[in-house]
Structure formats: structure tokens, C-alpha cells
Amino acid sequence: MKATPGIDLIIINATVATASDVVPNQDIAISGGKIVLLGQNLPALFPSAATLDAEGAYVTPGGVDSHVHLQQDNSPTGDTWESGTRSAIAGGTTTVLAFASQKRTDKSLFPVVEEYHRRATGQAYCDYGFHLILTNPTPNILDGELPVLVSSGISSVKLYMTYQPMRLGDGEILDVMESTRRLGMTTMIHAENHEMIQWMTEKLEARRRTEPYGHALARPNIAEDEATYRVISLSELADVPILIVHMSSKLAAAHVRAAQTRLLPVHAETCPHYLFFTSERLKGENFEGAKCVCSPALREDPMDLEAMWAGLANSTFTTVSSDHAPSKFDHPLGKKKGTSSFTQIPNGLPGLETRLPTMFCGGVLTGRISIQKFVELTSSNPAKLYGLGSTKGTIQPGFDADLTIWYPSPEQAASHGTSVMKPFQLSNDMLHHDIDYTPFEGMEFTNWPRYTILRGQTVWNRDAGGIVGSKGDGAFLKRGPSSLSKPRNVFVNEFNPYSS
């Protein structure tokens, strides 16, 4: 069908869901990769335009996964940019923010970023951006290189309080915060107490508790709780907004909530695996527990999981990300590298493709969160927090036409005379990553993204071809400052550490 000049596609019969509203019986007109008009009976205005019938189903903004590890040097068996972003669009995600990781020995960030651009350019199925992982924050990097990288569209950094040789001391973190505050960068923190973990690990190894479950024993809640409280204190001292990544502990989440009630610009992220799994997963036979080794560790107490769900509902958490950081299981450089000791098991789980479906089915359809909260956590807030709030994360004229179209619910199907998706149990061979397992194996899904649309182009059609986009469809996104968070210009006493 020939499209009307200026209008490339109209999505009809959509139940449009954003972070603030749910509006049924809507049409969405798309032109030049942008949403240009929402309303009813739009095909009557543009009778020659191509149409795609949502059949009454929810249409949500394309997912923005703001915590993804792809083709990093420390993960030789993980996903490439091609395989990782391919799985992203199959799960309704249209934007990923991945990491350009500095080694401790790297004296400059410029070659690091150039190399990650080389790896990603022409390989991505979806749009993408970079965070910087800082492990050697020299004065030259903080004062000379970060401003250049910010001007090139990289507006966030991640810091580690644990892992050798990546971790930074408190003084180094404060020095980085001073620079990120000045430059308007978003500061991400992996919050665990390194010395606690090291001490517990040594004790466990001395007692030959080296099985995968030892990982959970070595990284107890208290290591996350203490580091979370400490980094909140550092951020308050420096007057710097922070985002604490992949939170899992009830008390740590309470620390975040307490800071927010004092109006501190403290944000937090959790992940589906901290919502659905306990540390029992690490006790599997035949080394199966290694599949669920991640940091922070999965928690023993189901009340921690309940606290994560509560934190989603009450806005303690700003984002839900996948922390997609997989390694193959049956590979000598993958998870089985750690058969002699949990300390050698590569950390991380696959989850990019399953992030939206698990949250939709396990959150929205169970009534744990609303569809508006789902959109807020998985798309709108990540876009705003990481400097994409003017182009990504909602459905309105002027924004990129990044859309996820679901299958109709029973009620939606009945009102539109169509059918629902047939429920299925997930198996890894259904997924599109290059990893040999999924922690969600056997989970039942009653919905899944039916179509994924990237800047007006259908790139995923579950019923007709699956992946219909191409490698190279994705573009690098130059990001600006956060529109969700900024310094308060309030200090802990009368002294302003930034005054001249």
C-alpha cells in the first residue's frame, strides 16, 4: 500500500499507555521516524497511509534499558553488540545504554571510548549510548577529558565500591563527584562493602565452602546496606545526585527511601532477578547454581523480594534495568571457569530480552504495579534520568516513534473481536541472545511484545518473521544532562566546598 506523503505509518486501535495516562481507542500517526499525531479515525484523514492494527492492545513506549553490558573485555563469552541488541528488540527494548569500561592501567578515556564506538558502530539493532566506567580518575581525566566526552554525548559515569581492580576509595569517589556535579553528569554507584566481602570470602575458602552458593554467603545484605548508607552520605556531602544500581536488600532500599524523604537527589535501580529469585537458585545440582551468580547476590529472605516490589510501587526505585551481563554456562571461560571456586565464576545474568515481558506479566498482569508505573520504570524514567527525556520514553508528538505493541488482554480482545496470545513456558531456544541459558527457563508468559517499532520502522514481528529489522538500524545517541535530577545547592554545614 502506498503511504500518504508525509505519513509513513498509522498504528490503529491502540490503548496508549504512558507514565501518566492510559487512553484507549487511539491512532498514532508516524512520519520521518517521529510521532506526529494522536487521535481517532486518523486513516480517514490519511486514507492511503499504511496501517498496523494493535487490536485494542496496550502500546507502550519502546523500552529503555539503562544498564547493559555488551562486548566488554572482562566477559569473553558474553553477548556482542549484534546478539545483545538483537535480543533487545525481540523483548520490546529500543534503546540500550551500555558501558565503555576503563581499565585501571588506562591513562586516557579517549581510546577506550573510541574502541567501544568501533565495536558498536554498524552492529546494533536498536539505538544505544554509553556510560563510562571510571577506575582511574586522574586529574587529567576529570578536568580535561570528561568535559570533552560530555560534549560528545556521554553524560553518565559508573563507579564501583567493590571489585579489584575497579573499586574506588571514598576520597576518589568524592573527587569524581565534584567533576560530575560541575559537568551535569549522572553518577551511578555499585554499592557493596569490599572489605566485608573479602573477609567473608577468605573465611569461606578456608572452610572449603567454594560452591556457587558460597557467593551468596560471601556477599550478605549487610555489605550492600553499609555501602548504600555510606555512598548516600558521600553524595549528600558533595551535593551530587546519584543512582544506586541493581539494589537487592530491604534495608538498603530503606536507606534510599529515608534519603528521599529528606529531599536528597538519590535514585535507585533494581532488576527482575531481584524481584523473582532467591539465593536458593545458587544451590542447584551439577553446578547449575553458577547460572545465577551475580552481584549483589540473590537474597535468601523472600521479604527482600517483597521490599523490592514495594519499592517499585512507592517510587523508591526510579528504574528497572536488566543489568544484562551474561557469560555462557557450558564454556571454560564462562561460568564453568569457577568450578573450583565461586570466586572464579563470572558475575552476571542474561536478561535484556526478558526484562519487559517479566515486568509486564509478573508486575502489571498480577496487579503488583500499574501499566503507568511499568512505563515509568522501564522507559520514561530511564530516558529522563540519562538525558534522553526530549526524544525517548513517551508517546506524544515530536518524540521518536519507538513503540512496543503487546497482545490484547482478554478484555481488550473481547471488545475488538480478536484473540489473546497463547500462553507458553519460556525456553532458552526461544530467545535471541548468544547465551546458552536463561534464568527464566520454564516461566510461564501470558503476553510478550508482538511488535517492536524503532523510529517508525517495525523491527520485531513475533507472528511473522520475528526479527525483521537489520543489524545497523541502531544509532548512537548523544545524551545531555538529566532532566530528572540535579544538585540542590544545599551543603552539610556553612562551608561550600565549591566556592572560590
PDB file of N, CA and C in Angstrom, residues 171-235:
ATOM      1  N   GLY A 171      37.545   8.863  49.030  1.00  0.00           N
ATOM      2  CA  GLY A 171      38.113  10.122  48.565  1.00  0.00           C
ATOM      3  C   GLY A 171      38.087  10.237  47.054  1.00  0.00           C
ATOM      4  N   GLU A 172      38.392   9.134  46.376  1.00  0.00           N
ATOM      5  CA  GLU A 172      38.333   9.144  44.912  1.00  0.00           C
ATOM      6  C   GLU A 172      36.903   9.351  44.430  1.00  0.00           C
ATOM      7  N   ILE A 173      35.950   8.725  45.095  1.00  0.00           N
ATOM      8  CA  ILE A 173      34.545   8.908  44.721  1.00  0.00           C
ATOM      9  C   ILE A 173      34.144  10.372  44.868  1.00  0.00           C
ATOM     10  N   LEU A 174      34.561  10.999  45.946  1.00  0.00           N
ATOM     11  CA  LEU A 174      34.245  12.417  46.140  1.00  0.00           C
ATOM     12  C   LEU A 174      34.882  13.280  45.052  1.00  0.00           C
ATOM     13  N   ASP A 175      36.107  12.961  44.656  1.00  0.00           N
ATOM     14  CA  ASP A 175      36.756  13.723  43.585  1.00  0.00           C
ATOM     15  C   ASP A 175      35.980  13.590  42.276  1.00  0.00           C
ATOM     16  N   VAL A 176      35.529  12.368  41.977  1.00  0.00           N
ATOM     17  CA  VAL A 176      34.733  12.174  40.762  1.00  0.00           C
ATOM     18  C   VAL A 176      33.417  12.933  40.872  1.00  0.00           C
ATOM     19  N   MET A 177      32.786  12.859  42.031  1.00  0.00           N
ATOM     20  CA  MET A 177      31.519  13.562  42.219  1.00  0.00           C
ATOM     21  C   MET A 177      31.664  15.064  41.995  1.00  0.00           C
ATOM     22  N   GLU A 178      32.778  15.626  42.424  1.00  0.00           N
ATOM     23  CA  GLU A 178      32.995  17.057  42.203  1.00  0.00           C
ATOM     24  C   GLU A 178      32.966  17.376  40.708  1.00  0.00           C
ATOM     25  N   SER A 179      33.597  16.519  39.910  1.00  0.00           N
ATOM     26  CA  SER A 179      33.617  16.741  38.463  1.00  0.00           C
ATOM     27  C   SER A 179      32.256  16.489  37.830  1.00  0.00           C
ATOM     28  N   THR A 180      31.596  15.404  38.211  1.00  0.00           N
ATOM     29  CA  THR A 180      30.297  15.105  37.599  1.00  0.00           C
ATOM     30  C   THR A 180      29.261  16.158  37.969  1.00  0.00           C
ATOM     31  N   ARG A 181      29.374  16.707  39.172  1.00  0.00           N
ATOM     32  CA  ARG A 181      28.460  17.785  39.572  1.00  0.00           C
ATOM     33  C   ARG A 181      28.662  18.996  38.676  1.00  0.00           C
ATOM     34  N   ARG A 182      29.903  19.353  38.448  1.00  0.00           N
ATOM     35  CA  ARG A 182      30.216  20.523  37.631  1.00  0.00           C
ATOM     36  C   ARG A 182      29.761  20.334  36.185  1.00  0.00           C
ATOM     37  N   LEU A 183      29.859  19.100  35.693  1.00  0.00           N
ATOM     38  CA  LEU A 183      29.561  18.822  34.291  1.00  0.00           C
ATOM     39  C   LEU A 183      28.119  18.392  34.050  1.00  0.00           C
ATOM     40  N   GLY A 184      27.343  18.215  35.115  1.00  0.00           N
ATOM     41  CA  GLY A 184      25.957  17.794  34.959  1.00  0.00           C
ATOM     42  C   GLY A 184      25.807  16.348  34.540  1.00  0.00           C
ATOM     43  N   MET A 185      26.753  15.497  34.948  1.00  0.00           N
ATOM     44  CA  MET A 185      26.697  14.077  34.607  1.00  0.00           C
ATOM     45  C   MET A 185      25.917  13.308  35.663  1.00  0.00           C
ATOM     46  N   THR A 186      25.290  12.218  35.245  1.00  0.00           N
ATOM     47  CA  THR A 186      24.634  11.310  36.179  1.00  0.00           C
ATOM     48  C   THR A 186      25.674  10.341  36.730  1.00  0.00           C
ATOM     49  N   THR A 187      25.706  10.189  38.058  1.00  0.00           N
ATOM     50  CA  THR A 187      26.701   9.345  38.720  1.00  0.00           C
ATOM     51  C   THR A 187      26.036   8.071  39.216  1.00  0.00           C
ATOM     52  N   MET A 188      26.474   6.934  38.681  1.00  0.00           N
ATOM     53  CA  MET A 188      25.943   5.617  39.040  1.00  0.00           C
ATOM     54  C   MET A 188      26.923   4.939  39.996  1.00  0.00           C
ATOM     55  N   ILE A 189      26.389   4.220  40.967  1.00  0.00           N
ATOM     56  CA  ILE A 189      27.223   3.605  42.001  1.00  0.00           C
ATOM     57  C   ILE A 189      26.862   2.134  42.174  1.00  0.00           C
ATOM     58  N   HIS A 190      27.877   1.269  42.132  1.00  0.00           N
ATOM     59  CA  HIS A 190      27.737  -0.118  42.598  1.00  0.00           C
ATOM     60  C   HIS A 190      28.132  -0.120  44.064  1.00  0.00           C
ATOM     61  N   ALA A 191      27.150  -0.318  44.936  1.00  0.00           N
ATOM     62  CA  ALA A 191      27.351  -0.134  46.380  1.00  0.00           C
ATOM     63  C   ALA A 191      27.415  -1.471  47.106  1.00  0.00           C
ATOM     64  N   GLU A 192      28.631  -1.927  47.382  1.00  0.00           N
ATOM     65  CA  GLU A 192      28.877  -3.055  48.276  1.00  0.00           C
ATOM     66  C   GLU A 192      30.188  -2.792  49.002  1.00  0.00           C
ATOM     67  N   ASN A 193      30.263  -3.232  50.267  1.00  0.00           N
ATOM     68  CA  ASN A 193      31.463  -3.034  51.073  1.00  0.00           C
ATOM     69  C   ASN A 193      32.504  -4.084  50.698  1.00  0.00           C
ATOM     70  N   HIS A 194      33.575  -3.640  50.072  1.00  0.00           N
ATOM     71  CA  HIS A 194      34.587  -4.564  49.557  1.00  0.00           C
ATOM     72  C   HIS A 194      35.277  -5.344  50.668  1.00  0.00           C
ATOM     73  N   GLU A 195      35.636  -4.662  51.748  1.00  0.00           N
ATOM     74  CA  GLU A 195      36.389  -5.331  52.814  1.00  0.00           C
ATOM     75  C   GLU A 195      35.543  -6.407  53.495  1.00  0.00           C
ATOM     76  N   MET A 196      34.268  -6.150  53.674  1.00  0.00           N
ATOM     77  CA  MET A 196      33.386  -7.179  54.236  1.00  0.00           C
ATOM     78  C   MET A 196      33.364  -8.422  53.347  1.00  0.00           C
ATOM     79  N   ILE A 197      33.205  -8.193  52.054  1.00  0.00           N
ATOM     80  CA  ILE A 197      33.132  -9.307  51.112  1.00  0.00           C
ATOM     81  C   ILE A 197      34.445 -10.077  51.091  1.00  0.00           C
ATOM     82  N   GLN A 198      35.556  -9.359  51.089  1.00  0.00           N
ATOM     83  CA  GLN A 198      36.857 -10.013  51.063  1.00  0.00           C
ATOM     84  C   GLN A 198      37.075 -10.860  52.309  1.00  0.00           C
ATOM     85  N   TRP A 199      36.696 -10.335  53.458  1.00  0.00           N
ATOM     86  CA  TRP A 199      36.863 -11.054  54.730  1.00  0.00           C
ATOM     87  C   TRP A 199      36.014 -12.322  54.746  1.00  0.00           C
ATOM     88  N   MET A 200      34.758 -12.197  54.313  1.00  0.00           N
ATOM     89  CA  MET A 200      33.883 -13.364  54.273  1.00  0.00           C
ATOM     90  C   MET A 200      34.386 -14.402  53.266  1.00  0.00           C
ATOM     91  N   THR A 201      34.880 -13.944  52.136  1.00  0.00           N
ATOM     92  CA  THR A 201      35.386 -14.864  51.118  1.00  0.00           C
ATOM     93  C   THR A 201      36.564 -15.671  51.641  1.00  0.00           C
ATOM     94  N   GLU A 202      37.479 -15.009  52.324  1.00  0.00           N
ATOM     95  CA  GLU A 202      38.639 -15.711  52.879  1.00  0.00           C
ATOM     96  C   GLU A 202      38.211 -16.764  53.895  1.00  0.00           C
ATOM     97  N   LYS A 203      37.233 -16.436  54.725  1.00  0.00           N
ATOM     98  CA  LYS A 203      36.749 -17.401  55.722  1.00  0.00           C
ATOM     99  C   LYS A 203      36.086 -18.602  55.037  1.00  0.00           C
ATOM    100  N   LEU A 204      35.298 -18.341  54.011  1.00  0.00           N
ATOM    101  CA  LEU A 204      34.619 -19.426  53.301  1.00  0.00           C
ATOM    102  C   LEU A 204      35.619 -20.336  52.587  1.00  0.00           C
ATOM    103  N   GLU A 205      36.597 -19.740  51.941  1.00  0.00           N
ATOM    104  CA  GLU A 205      37.593 -20.553  51.246  1.00  0.00           C
ATOM    105  C   GLU A 205      38.399 -21.398  52.226  1.00  0.00           C
ATOM    106  N   ALA A 206      38.688 -20.837  53.394  1.00  0.00           N
ATOM    107  CA  ALA A 206      39.429 -21.600  54.401  1.00  0.00           C
ATOM    108  C   ALA A 206      38.649 -22.824  54.860  1.00  0.00           C
ATOM    109  N   ARG A 207      37.332 -22.748  54.801  1.00  0.00           N
ATOM    110  CA  ARG A 207      36.471 -23.870  55.196  1.00  0.00           C
ATOM    111  C   ARG A 207      35.976 -24.663  53.986  1.00  0.00           C
ATOM    112  N   ARG A 208      36.559 -24.393  52.833  1.00  0.00           N
ATOM    113  CA  ARG A 208      36.258 -25.109  51.590  1.00  0.00           C
ATOM    114  C   ARG A 208      34.795 -24.996  51.180  1.00  0.00           C
ATOM    115  N   ARG A 209      34.184 -23.852  51.495  1.00  0.00           N
ATOM    116  CA  ARG A 209      32.833 -23.566  51.022  1.00  0.00           C
ATOM    117  C   ARG A 209      32.958 -22.803  49.700  1.00  0.00           C
ATOM    118  N   THR A 210      33.368 -23.503  48.679  1.00  0.00           N
ATOM    119  CA  THR A 210      33.687 -22.859  47.408  1.00  0.00           C
ATOM    120  C   THR A 210      32.639 -23.100  46.324  1.00  0.00           C
ATOM    121  N   GLU A 211      31.513 -23.749  46.691  1.00  0.00           N
ATOM    122  CA  GLU A 211      30.446 -23.996  45.727  1.00  0.00           C
ATOM    123  C   GLU A 211      29.751 -22.679  45.362  1.00  0.00           C
ATOM    124  N   PRO A 212      28.959 -22.642  44.286  1.00  0.00           N
ATOM    125  CA  PRO A 212      28.315 -21.389  43.882  1.00  0.00           C
ATOM    126  C   PRO A 212      27.553 -20.689  45.001  1.00  0.00           C
ATOM    127  N   TYR A 213      26.918 -21.449  45.894  1.00  0.00           N
ATOM    128  CA  TYR A 213      26.169 -20.804  46.977  1.00  0.00           C
ATOM    129  C   TYR A 213      27.086 -20.007  47.898  1.00  0.00           C
ATOM    130  N   GLY A 214      28.379 -20.343  47.920  1.00  0.00           N
ATOM    131  CA  GLY A 214      29.312 -19.547  48.706  1.00  0.00           C
ATOM    132  C   GLY A 214      29.332 -18.089  48.289  1.00  0.00           C
ATOM    133  N   HIS A 215      29.021 -17.834  47.030  1.00  0.00           N
ATOM    134  CA  HIS A 215      28.959 -16.449  46.551  1.00  0.00           C
ATOM    135  C   HIS A 215      27.921 -15.649  47.331  1.00  0.00           C
ATOM    136  N   ALA A 216      26.755 -16.250  47.558  1.00  0.00           N
ATOM    137  CA  ALA A 216      25.710 -15.562  48.322  1.00  0.00           C
ATOM    138  C   ALA A 216      26.126 -15.375  49.773  1.00  0.00           C
ATOM    139  N   LEU A 217      26.807 -16.368  50.342  1.00  0.00           N
ATOM    140  CA  LEU A 217      27.258 -16.249  51.728  1.00  0.00           C
ATOM    141  C   LEU A 217      28.319 -15.163  51.870  1.00  0.00           C
ATOM    142  N   ALA A 218      29.149 -15.004  50.858  1.00  0.00           N
ATOM    143  CA  ALA A 218      30.240 -14.027  50.923  1.00  0.00           C
ATOM    144  C   ALA A 218      29.763 -12.597  50.738  1.00  0.00           C
ATOM    145  N   ARG A 219      28.572 -12.419  50.192  1.00  0.00           N
ATOM    146  CA  ARG A 219      28.069 -11.071  49.891  1.00  0.00           C
ATOM    147  C   ARG A 219      26.729 -10.872  50.599  1.00  0.00           C
ATOM    148  N   PRO A 220      26.733 -10.834  51.927  1.00  0.00           N
ATOM    149  CA  PRO A 220      25.475 -10.713  52.668  1.00  0.00           C
ATOM    150  C   PRO A 220      24.849  -9.334  52.501  1.00  0.00           C
ATOM    151  N   ASN A 221      23.596  -9.245  52.898  1.00  0.00           N
ATOM    152  CA  ASN A 221      22.878  -7.968  52.813  1.00  0.00           C
ATOM    153  C   ASN A 221      23.653  -6.823  53.430  1.00  0.00           C
ATOM    154  N   ILE A 222      24.311  -7.092  54.548  1.00  0.00           N
ATOM    155  CA  ILE A 222      24.947  -6.010  55.293  1.00  0.00           C
ATOM    156  C   ILE A 222      26.020  -5.307  54.471  1.00  0.00           C
ATOM    157  N   ALA A 223      26.657  -6.027  53.532  1.00  0.00           N
ATOM    158  CA  ALA A 223      27.657  -5.396  52.677  1.00  0.00           C
ATOM    159  C   ALA A 223      27.014  -4.358  51.762  1.00  0.00           C
ATOM    160  N   GLU A 224      25.822  -4.658  51.267  1.00  0.00           N
ATOM    161  CA  GLU A 224      25.085  -3.689  50.454  1.00  0.00           C
ATOM    162  C   GLU A 224      24.497  -2.584  51.323  1.00  0.00           C
ATOM    163  N   ASP A 225      23.994  -2.950  52.488  1.00  0.00           N
ATOM    164  CA  ASP A 225      23.359  -1.971  53.370  1.00  0.00           C
ATOM    165  C   ASP A 225      24.350  -0.883  53.778  1.00  0.00           C
ATOM    166  N   GLU A 226      25.539  -1.309  54.228  1.00  0.00           N
ATOM    167  CA  GLU A 226      26.539  -0.344  54.703  1.00  0.00           C
ATOM    168  C   GLU A 226      27.003   0.563  53.578  1.00  0.00           C
ATOM    169  N   ALA A 227      27.317  -0.029  52.420  1.00  0.00           N
ATOM    170  CA  ALA A 227      27.829   0.767  51.313  1.00  0.00           C
ATOM    171  C   ALA A 227      26.773   1.734  50.788  1.00  0.00           C
ATOM    172  N   THR A 228      25.522   1.315  50.792  1.00  0.00           N
ATOM    173  CA  THR A 228      24.443   2.199  50.359  1.00  0.00           C
ATOM    174  C   THR A 228      24.341   3.412  51.269  1.00  0.00           C
ATOM    175  N   TYR A 229      24.353   3.176  52.575  1.00  0.00           N
ATOM    176  CA  TYR A 229      24.287   4.294  53.521  1.00  0.00           C
ATOM    177  C   TYR A 229      25.492   5.213  53.343  1.00  0.00           C
ATOM    178  N   ARG A 230      26.660   4.602  53.133  1.00  0.00           N
ATOM    179  CA  ARG A 230      27.893   5.394  53.019  1.00  0.00           C
ATOM    180  C   ARG A 230      27.881   6.256  51.763  1.00  0.00           C
ATOM    181  N   VAL A 231      27.474   5.687  50.619  1.00  0.00           N
ATOM    182  CA  VAL A 231      27.518   6.481  49.399  1.00  0.00           C
ATOM    183  C   VAL A 231      26.429   7.552  49.397  1.00  0.00           C
ATOM    184  N   ILE A 232      25.316   7.304  50.072  1.00  0.00           N
ATOM    185  CA  ILE A 232      24.327   8.371  50.244  1.00  0.00           C
ATOM    186  C   ILE A 232      24.939   9.514  51.042  1.00  0.00           C
ATOM    187  N   SER A 233      25.703   9.184  52.066  1.00  0.00           N
ATOM    188  CA  SER A 233      26.374  10.213  52.860  1.00  0.00           C
ATOM    189  C   SER A 233      27.388  10.977  52.017  1.00  0.00           C
ATOM    190  N   LEU A 234      28.143  10.275  51.187  1.00  0.00           N
ATOM    191  CA  LEU A 234      29.102  10.945  50.311  1.00  0.00           C
ATOM    192  C   LEU A 234      28.387  11.879  49.340  1.00  0.00           C
ATOM    193  N   SER A 235      27.277  11.424  48.789  1.00  0.00           N
ATOM    194  CA  SER A 235      26.552  12.262  47.833  1.00  0.00           C
ATOM    195  C   SER A 235      25.952  13.485  48.513  1.00  0.00           C
TER     196      SER A 235
END
